[in-house]
């Protein structure tokens, strides 16, 4: 059984197998129900490990009861699988509570900062589950009570793991979630610490605060927003903000933060923070999934410009990697991620692996659409799918690139450094040294040889926690 396309599904083998007791239904009965459309077959079988899947909800009651008696209730197993195993701590909540100033001018106790941070992190997890309630309700039998049972189960599991202090009664928990969505972090602070009043900001005043937060000319920090808003409020007859905490409480509300986050931190950061994430189950054998992606070739080389002057340049590389072993199978170096680079990389990958992959995963950039239009991927794989570009979590090749850079290419003094968001000093190039020694940089031909040797070093490295020694 498995969770497939927001449905609880069981396999044909589970329904008809006889080696573990009486079958749920005979094979002839199964074929009849599929042929007449009395049960919903959501995926055809065929190929290694690719079993036919039947929607559990479409089975007649007599077969459902037999299945539950033999294997257990699938909904219970799905309920366990959707509960988070690990809590993601909300660092912004920790910063908010650590900097919160009470009415008497003091700060919150350290133990309360920890308690409120964990509570906020758990509430974020619950709100995320509620945002996907339609899919979860269908998976759990279509009843709202099943969804809330799952949420309560998550609350108790996280209570044991993290020690949060959220209520265990459903009605009180619903009120707590609603209040948190409306008022943000400050709703979690106990009134015993002083006069914690609910913030009342009108819709018009709220739009003004968001506009100031998003402003690029000039760019305001929070103290400046506070002062500027109160100046505008005096002109327009609005109620002024009494403290900077009121401003931060409003800006950090779950329904307000997405309205300004992209302008302050960039569209990519907003995409990473708010877009829906899918979890990919990694393969258990080689050539199940190949990832293809282009990136900067992180080595400088010397060239001559049109005026005959010596210049320092970099170029691009398109790599194809086996997801299971993280072996770099095929590549092509060029100044752009185009159709030719991708075609040559996949051709080399097939020649290296001496077989074709079951699934190919690419992003939505470069020549991938042209390859799809020519039915290239259909010819070399069973399944091909695309992920969003600039989304590092969607393909493990992104993290493999990072480790390839830090473990192999970093040893070469011609290393360009990692991506522009890297914060560690040793992840950046020594440009002064490179500029002083640019006559000793690789030529383009030498670069090709050096990169091929670096790939070979990566592929020949001993197995690790990330990599298998399959190839």
Tab-separated table of C-alpha atoms in Angstrom, residues 89-436:
chain	number	residue	atom	x	y	z
A	89	UNK	CA	12.509	25.380	14.739
A	90	UNK	CA	11.269	28.833	13.731
A	91	UNK	CA	14.377	30.996	14.178
A	92	UNK	CA	12.392	34.181	13.565
A	93	UNK	CA	10.161	33.284	16.519
A	94	UNK	CA	13.245	32.794	18.700
A	95	UNK	CA	14.556	36.229	17.661
A	96	UNK	CA	11.150	37.818	18.317
A	97	UNK	CA	10.793	36.397	21.841
A	98	UNK	CA	14.442	37.052	22.705
A	99	UNK	CA	14.035	40.729	21.790
A	100	UNK	CA	10.547	41.207	23.218
A	101	UNK	CA	10.377	44.038	25.771
A	102	UNK	CA	7.683	43.752	28.437
A	103	UNK	CA	5.673	46.722	29.703
A	104	UNK	CA	8.016	47.033	32.707
A	105	UNK	CA	11.043	47.303	30.390
A	106	UNK	CA	12.407	43.808	31.111
A	107	UNK	CA	12.876	40.832	28.784
A	108	UNK	CA	11.214	37.418	28.807
A	109	UNK	CA	12.921	34.708	30.925
A	110	UNK	CA	15.185	32.353	28.974
A	111	UNK	CA	12.990	29.323	29.676
A	112	UNK	CA	9.929	31.170	28.330
A	113	UNK	CA	11.796	32.189	25.175
A	114	UNK	CA	12.503	28.491	24.563
A	115	UNK	CA	8.923	27.434	25.400
A	116	UNK	CA	7.275	30.035	23.172
A	117	UNK	CA	9.696	29.322	20.299
A	118	UNK	CA	8.864	25.608	20.374
A	119	UNK	CA	5.131	26.362	20.606
A	120	UNK	CA	5.349	28.666	17.580
A	121	UNK	CA	7.294	26.038	15.631
A	122	UNK	CA	4.668	23.380	16.383
A	123	UNK	CA	1.838	25.725	15.381
A	124	UNK	CA	3.648	26.416	12.077
A	125	UNK	CA	3.690	22.652	11.449
A	126	UNK	CA	-0.030	22.327	12.195
A	127	UNK	CA	-0.919	25.266	9.960
A	128	UNK	CA	1.094	23.658	7.147
A	129	UNK	CA	-0.926	20.448	7.578
A	130	UNK	CA	-4.168	22.437	7.524
A	131	UNK	CA	-3.094	24.178	4.305
A	132	UNK	CA	-3.114	20.741	2.663
A	133	UNK	CA	-6.341	19.635	4.325
A	134	UNK	CA	-8.141	18.669	1.104
A	135	UNK	CA	-5.506	16.107	0.127
A	136	UNK	CA	-5.136	14.837	3.702
A	137	UNK	CA	-8.880	14.465	4.232
A	138	UNK	CA	-9.193	12.424	1.068
A	139	UNK	CA	-6.271	10.240	2.051
A	140	UNK	CA	-7.712	9.690	5.524
A	141	UNK	CA	-11.172	8.673	4.355
A	142	UNK	CA	-12.757	12.046	3.552
A	143	UNK	CA	-13.816	12.894	7.113
A	144	UNK	CA	-12.822	16.084	8.903
A	145	UNK	CA	-12.648	14.137	12.162
A	146	UNK	CA	-9.883	11.944	10.694
A	147	UNK	CA	-7.875	15.053	9.800
A	148	UNK	CA	-8.159	16.503	13.293
A	149	UNK	CA	-7.306	13.128	14.830
A	150	UNK	CA	-4.101	13.222	12.780
A	151	UNK	CA	-3.360	16.785	13.925
A	152	UNK	CA	-3.954	15.824	17.567
A	153	UNK	CA	-1.678	12.818	17.068
A	154	UNK	CA	0.991	15.164	15.708
A	155	UNK	CA	0.555	17.465	18.732
A	156	UNK	CA	1.080	14.588	21.152
A	157	UNK	CA	4.040	13.147	19.229
A	158	UNK	CA	5.750	16.553	19.221
A	159	UNK	CA	4.855	17.051	22.883
A	160	UNK	CA	6.812	13.900	23.744
A	161	UNK	CA	9.736	14.856	21.492
A	162	UNK	CA	9.973	18.617	22.051
A	163	UNK	CA	8.059	19.287	25.276
A	164	UNK	CA	5.742	22.010	23.945
A	165	UNK	CA	2.890	23.342	26.133
A	166	UNK	CA	0.061	23.653	23.606
A	167	UNK	CA	-3.402	22.453	24.724
A	168	UNK	CA	-4.411	18.839	24.149
A	169	UNK	CA	-8.159	19.523	23.904
A	170	UNK	CA	-9.328	19.919	20.311
A	171	UNK	CA	-11.558	22.975	20.825
A	172	UNK	CA	-8.853	24.829	22.780
A	173	UNK	CA	-6.222	23.883	20.207
A	174	UNK	CA	-8.389	25.216	17.353
A	175	UNK	CA	-8.784	28.525	19.214
A	176	UNK	CA	-5.027	28.688	19.796
A	177	UNK	CA	-4.306	28.112	16.090
A	178	UNK	CA	-6.870	30.752	15.043
A	179	UNK	CA	-5.478	33.299	17.475
A	180	UNK	CA	-1.913	32.593	16.338
A	181	UNK	CA	-2.883	33.070	12.682
A	182	UNK	CA	-4.530	36.399	13.485
A	183	UNK	CA	-2.092	37.879	16.016
A	184	UNK	CA	1.231	36.135	15.380
A	185	UNK	CA	3.954	35.414	17.930
A	186	UNK	CA	2.676	37.807	20.602
A	187	UNK	CA	-0.467	35.685	21.043
A	188	UNK	CA	1.708	33.039	22.752
A	189	UNK	CA	2.982	35.356	25.501
A	190	UNK	CA	1.201	34.906	28.822
A	191	UNK	CA	-0.633	37.941	30.209
A	192	UNK	CA	1.094	37.422	33.569
A	193	UNK	CA	4.151	39.127	32.074
A	194	UNK	CA	2.339	42.442	31.821
A	195	UNK	CA	-0.208	44.222	29.736
A	196	UNK	CA	-0.073	42.258	26.493
A	197	UNK	CA	-2.909	43.825	24.496
A	198	UNK	CA	-4.174	42.565	21.179
A	199	UNK	CA	-2.835	44.785	18.420
A	200	UNK	CA	-5.541	46.647	16.490
A	201	UNK	CA	-4.327	47.914	13.105
A	202	UNK	CA	-6.879	48.918	10.501
A	203	UNK	CA	-6.675	47.530	6.981
A	204	UNK	CA	-5.577	50.899	5.563
A	205	UNK	CA	-2.882	51.351	8.223
A	206	UNK	CA	-1.707	47.795	7.624
A	207	UNK	CA	-1.262	48.459	3.909
A	208	UNK	CA	0.832	51.507	4.777
A	209	UNK	CA	3.118	49.464	7.042
A	210	UNK	CA	3.556	46.811	4.338
A	211	UNK	CA	4.327	49.525	1.760
A	212	UNK	CA	7.021	50.985	4.029
A	213	UNK	CA	8.501	47.526	4.608
A	214	UNK	CA	8.610	46.870	0.836
A	215	UNK	CA	10.031	50.308	0.012
A	216	UNK	CA	13.231	50.353	-2.037
A	217	UNK	CA	13.615	54.137	-2.336
A	218	UNK	CA	14.403	54.635	0.460
A	219	UNK	CA	14.979	51.330	2.268
A	220	UNK	CA	13.726	51.488	5.873
A	221	UNK	CA	14.793	49.404	8.853
A	222	UNK	CA	12.167	48.525	11.470
A	223	UNK	CA	12.934	51.513	13.716
A	224	UNK	CA	12.606	53.859	10.737
A	225	UNK	CA	9.343	52.208	9.673
A	226	UNK	CA	8.016	52.728	13.200
A	227	UNK	CA	8.893	56.431	13.166
A	228	UNK	CA	7.707	57.033	9.590
A	229	UNK	CA	4.398	55.246	10.177
A	230	UNK	CA	3.676	57.273	13.307
A	231	UNK	CA	4.422	60.471	11.341
A	232	UNK	CA	1.988	59.410	8.591
A	233	UNK	CA	-0.559	58.242	11.204
A	234	UNK	CA	-0.575	61.703	12.772
A	235	UNK	CA	-1.297	63.279	9.373
A	236	UNK	CA	-4.097	60.830	8.532
A	237	UNK	CA	-5.675	60.559	11.951
A	238	UNK	CA	-4.751	56.932	12.562
A	239	UNK	CA	-3.919	55.482	15.946
A	240	UNK	CA	-0.092	55.521	16.308
A	241	UNK	CA	1.932	52.481	17.301
A	242	UNK	CA	3.027	52.533	20.940
A	243	UNK	CA	6.094	50.311	20.653
A	244	UNK	CA	8.376	48.648	18.122
A	245	UNK	CA	7.022	45.296	19.376
A	246	UNK	CA	3.595	46.187	17.982
A	247	UNK	CA	5.149	46.735	14.571
A	248	UNK	CA	7.137	43.469	14.683
A	249	UNK	CA	4.085	41.553	15.869
A	250	UNK	CA	2.104	42.785	12.874
A	251	UNK	CA	4.858	42.193	10.313
A	252	UNK	CA	5.528	38.658	11.593
A	253	UNK	CA	1.925	37.526	11.455
A	254	UNK	CA	1.624	34.406	9.237
A	255	UNK	CA	-0.871	36.169	6.936
A	256	UNK	CA	1.216	39.384	6.665
A	257	UNK	CA	4.800	38.152	6.314
A	258	UNK	CA	4.318	36.730	2.761
A	259	UNK	CA	3.170	40.196	1.588
A	260	UNK	CA	6.599	41.797	2.158
A	261	UNK	CA	9.105	38.913	2.402
A	262	UNK	CA	10.049	38.824	-1.308
A	263	UNK	CA	10.782	42.552	-1.440
A	264	UNK	CA	13.108	42.360	1.583
A	265	UNK	CA	14.829	38.999	1.090
A	266	UNK	CA	14.375	38.352	-2.652
A	267	UNK	CA	11.999	36.258	-4.743
A	268	UNK	CA	14.148	33.130	-4.494
A	269	UNK	CA	14.166	33.263	-0.680
A	270	UNK	CA	10.385	33.797	-0.668
A	271	UNK	CA	9.927	30.859	-3.034
A	272	UNK	CA	12.019	28.627	-0.773
A	273	UNK	CA	10.101	29.726	2.319
A	274	UNK	CA	6.487	29.669	1.102
A	275	UNK	CA	6.176	27.400	-1.918
A	276	UNK	CA	4.738	23.948	-1.466
A	277	UNK	CA	7.382	21.254	-1.098
A	278	UNK	CA	7.213	17.696	-2.379
A	279	UNK	CA	9.276	14.938	-0.817
A	280	UNK	CA	11.023	12.551	-3.205
A	281	UNK	CA	11.727	9.033	-2.006
A	282	UNK	CA	15.269	8.312	-3.160
A	283	UNK	CA	15.910	5.110	-5.126
A	284	UNK	CA	17.309	1.877	-3.733
A	285	UNK	CA	19.295	0.842	-6.800
A	286	UNK	CA	21.416	2.430	-9.529
A	287	UNK	CA	19.898	3.871	-12.704
A	288	UNK	CA	16.466	4.285	-11.084
A	289	UNK	CA	16.680	8.093	-11.302
A	290	UNK	CA	19.097	10.284	-13.221
A	291	UNK	CA	19.268	13.981	-12.450
A	292	UNK	CA	20.381	16.478	-15.076
A	293	UNK	CA	21.345	20.066	-14.325
A	294	UNK	CA	23.652	22.851	-15.474
A	295	UNK	CA	25.919	24.926	-13.270
A	296	UNK	CA	28.969	27.142	-13.378
A	297	UNK	CA	32.209	25.232	-13.883
A	298	UNK	CA	33.953	26.457	-10.755
A	299	UNK	CA	37.470	26.882	-12.149
A	300	UNK	CA	38.959	30.022	-13.697
A	301	UNK	CA	40.866	29.875	-16.978
A	302	UNK	CA	42.728	32.466	-19.040
A	303	UNK	CA	41.626	33.721	-22.433
A	304	UNK	CA	42.206	36.622	-24.806
A	305	UNK	CA	39.490	39.178	-25.536
A	306	UNK	CA	38.805	40.855	-28.898
A	307	UNK	CA	41.414	43.532	-28.095
A	308	UNK	CA	44.120	40.940	-27.518
A	309	UNK	CA	44.223	41.460	-23.757
A	310	UNK	CA	44.536	38.574	-21.295
A	311	UNK	CA	41.322	38.067	-19.299
A	312	UNK	CA	40.031	35.680	-16.627
A	313	UNK	CA	36.950	33.671	-17.514
A	314	UNK	CA	34.705	30.847	-16.360
A	315	UNK	CA	32.298	28.670	-18.289
A	316	UNK	CA	29.328	26.325	-17.765
A	317	UNK	CA	28.975	22.560	-17.428
A	318	UNK	CA	25.906	20.356	-17.782
A	319	UNK	CA	26.081	17.184	-15.668
A	320	UNK	CA	24.000	13.989	-15.527
A	321	UNK	CA	24.172	12.124	-12.210
A	322	UNK	CA	22.823	8.817	-10.928
A	323	UNK	CA	20.706	9.710	-7.875
A	324	UNK	CA	21.411	6.483	-5.971
A	325	UNK	CA	25.218	6.404	-6.183
A	326	UNK	CA	25.797	10.128	-6.956
A	327	UNK	CA	28.119	9.043	-9.751
A	328	UNK	CA	28.682	11.714	-12.407
A	329	UNK	CA	27.826	9.808	-15.575
A	330	UNK	CA	27.917	12.313	-18.407
A	331	UNK	CA	28.735	15.972	-18.963
A	332	UNK	CA	29.324	18.654	-21.552
A	333	UNK	CA	31.197	21.951	-21.154
A	334	UNK	CA	29.965	25.017	-23.021
A	335	UNK	CA	29.177	28.670	-22.369
A	336	UNK	CA	25.418	28.050	-22.198
A	337	UNK	CA	23.005	25.366	-21.030
A	338	UNK	CA	21.504	24.578	-24.417
A	339	UNK	CA	20.071	21.656	-26.358
A	340	UNK	CA	23.453	20.451	-27.601
A	341	UNK	CA	25.030	20.441	-24.123
A	342	UNK	CA	22.161	18.436	-22.678
A	343	UNK	CA	22.013	15.982	-25.577
A	344	UNK	CA	25.754	15.266	-25.431
A	345	UNK	CA	25.710	14.879	-21.629
A	346	UNK	CA	22.880	12.317	-21.728
A	347	UNK	CA	24.495	10.457	-24.591
A	348	UNK	CA	27.753	10.189	-22.623
A	349	UNK	CA	25.797	9.094	-19.526
A	350	UNK	CA	24.192	6.197	-21.406
A	351	UNK	CA	27.564	5.168	-22.832
A	352	UNK	CA	29.095	5.274	-19.325
A	353	UNK	CA	26.280	3.402	-17.552
A	354	UNK	CA	25.728	1.010	-20.477
A	355	UNK	CA	21.996	1.152	-19.789
A	356	UNK	CA	19.096	3.591	-19.768
A	357	UNK	CA	17.476	5.052	-16.615
A	358	UNK	CA	13.952	4.351	-15.411
A	359	UNK	CA	13.317	8.040	-14.590
A	360	UNK	CA	14.944	11.337	-15.616
A	361	UNK	CA	14.492	14.518	-13.560
A	362	UNK	CA	15.384	17.940	-14.996
A	363	UNK	CA	14.392	21.533	-14.379
A	364	UNK	CA	12.453	23.834	-16.675
A	365	UNK	CA	15.438	25.664	-18.180
A	366	UNK	CA	17.621	25.687	-21.256
A	367	UNK	CA	17.010	23.141	-23.973
A	368	UNK	CA	14.958	20.704	-21.913
A	369	UNK	CA	11.740	21.702	-23.677
A	370	UNK	CA	13.364	21.101	-27.047
A	371	UNK	CA	14.549	17.675	-25.894
A	372	UNK	CA	11.026	16.881	-24.731
A	373	UNK	CA	9.509	18.120	-27.996
A	374	UNK	CA	11.798	15.765	-29.908
A	375	UNK	CA	10.652	12.917	-27.604
A	376	UNK	CA	14.276	12.412	-26.616
A	377	UNK	CA	13.525	11.650	-22.951
A	378	UNK	CA	10.748	9.236	-23.893
A	379	UNK	CA	13.252	7.311	-25.966
A	380	UNK	CA	15.810	6.814	-23.197
A	381	UNK	CA	13.642	6.528	-20.042
A	382	UNK	CA	10.313	5.243	-18.777
A	383	UNK	CA	9.419	8.459	-16.920
A	384	UNK	CA	10.650	12.045	-17.242
A	385	UNK	CA	9.573	14.971	-15.092
A	386	UNK	CA	10.594	18.546	-14.470
A	387	UNK	CA	11.138	20.477	-11.273
A	388	UNK	CA	11.139	24.203	-10.654
A	389	UNK	CA	14.456	25.927	-11.521
A	390	UNK	CA	16.511	27.529	-8.729
A	391	UNK	CA	15.024	25.068	-6.240
A	392	UNK	CA	17.929	23.272	-4.599
A	393	UNK	CA	15.775	20.931	-2.510
A	394	UNK	CA	14.027	19.477	-5.570
A	395	UNK	CA	17.073	17.596	-6.926
A	396	UNK	CA	19.819	15.934	-4.889
A	397	UNK	CA	22.252	16.828	-7.669
A	398	UNK	CA	22.240	20.364	-6.230
A	399	UNK	CA	23.681	19.190	-2.911
A	400	UNK	CA	26.059	16.828	-4.742
A	401	UNK	CA	27.371	19.803	-6.737
A	402	UNK	CA	28.052	21.599	-3.463
A	403	UNK	CA	30.028	18.682	-2.054
A	404	UNK	CA	31.884	18.188	-5.347
A	405	UNK	CA	32.923	21.835	-5.193
A	406	UNK	CA	33.927	21.820	-1.514
A	407	UNK	CA	35.701	18.448	-1.541
A	408	UNK	CA	37.326	18.247	-4.989
A	409	UNK	CA	37.403	21.544	-6.916
A	410	UNK	CA	38.226	23.519	-3.762
A	411	UNK	CA	41.698	21.916	-3.749
A	412	UNK	CA	42.628	23.786	-6.951
A	413	UNK	CA	43.833	27.375	-6.400
A	414	UNK	CA	41.919	28.348	-9.546
A	415	UNK	CA	38.638	27.599	-7.739
A	416	UNK	CA	35.997	30.290	-8.383
A	417	UNK	CA	34.275	29.782	-5.049
A	418	UNK	CA	30.779	28.417	-4.528
A	419	UNK	CA	27.494	30.218	-5.187
A	420	UNK	CA	26.925	33.873	-4.348
A	421	UNK	CA	24.927	33.029	-1.211
A	422	UNK	CA	27.822	31.127	0.401
A	423	UNK	CA	28.667	32.668	3.785
A	424	UNK	CA	31.860	30.851	4.779
A	425	UNK	CA	35.091	32.661	3.923
A	426	UNK	CA	36.705	29.482	2.579
A	427	UNK	CA	33.821	29.138	0.092
A	428	UNK	CA	35.004	32.236	-1.778
A	429	UNK	CA	37.944	32.686	-4.158
A	430	UNK	CA	41.192	34.498	-3.342
A	431	UNK	CA	40.815	37.011	-6.168
A	432	UNK	CA	43.990	38.930	-5.302
A	433	UNK	CA	46.112	35.797	-5.636
A	434	UNK	CA	44.351	34.725	-8.837
A	435	UNK	CA	44.764	38.158	-10.425
A	436	UNK	CA	48.455	38.227	-9.497
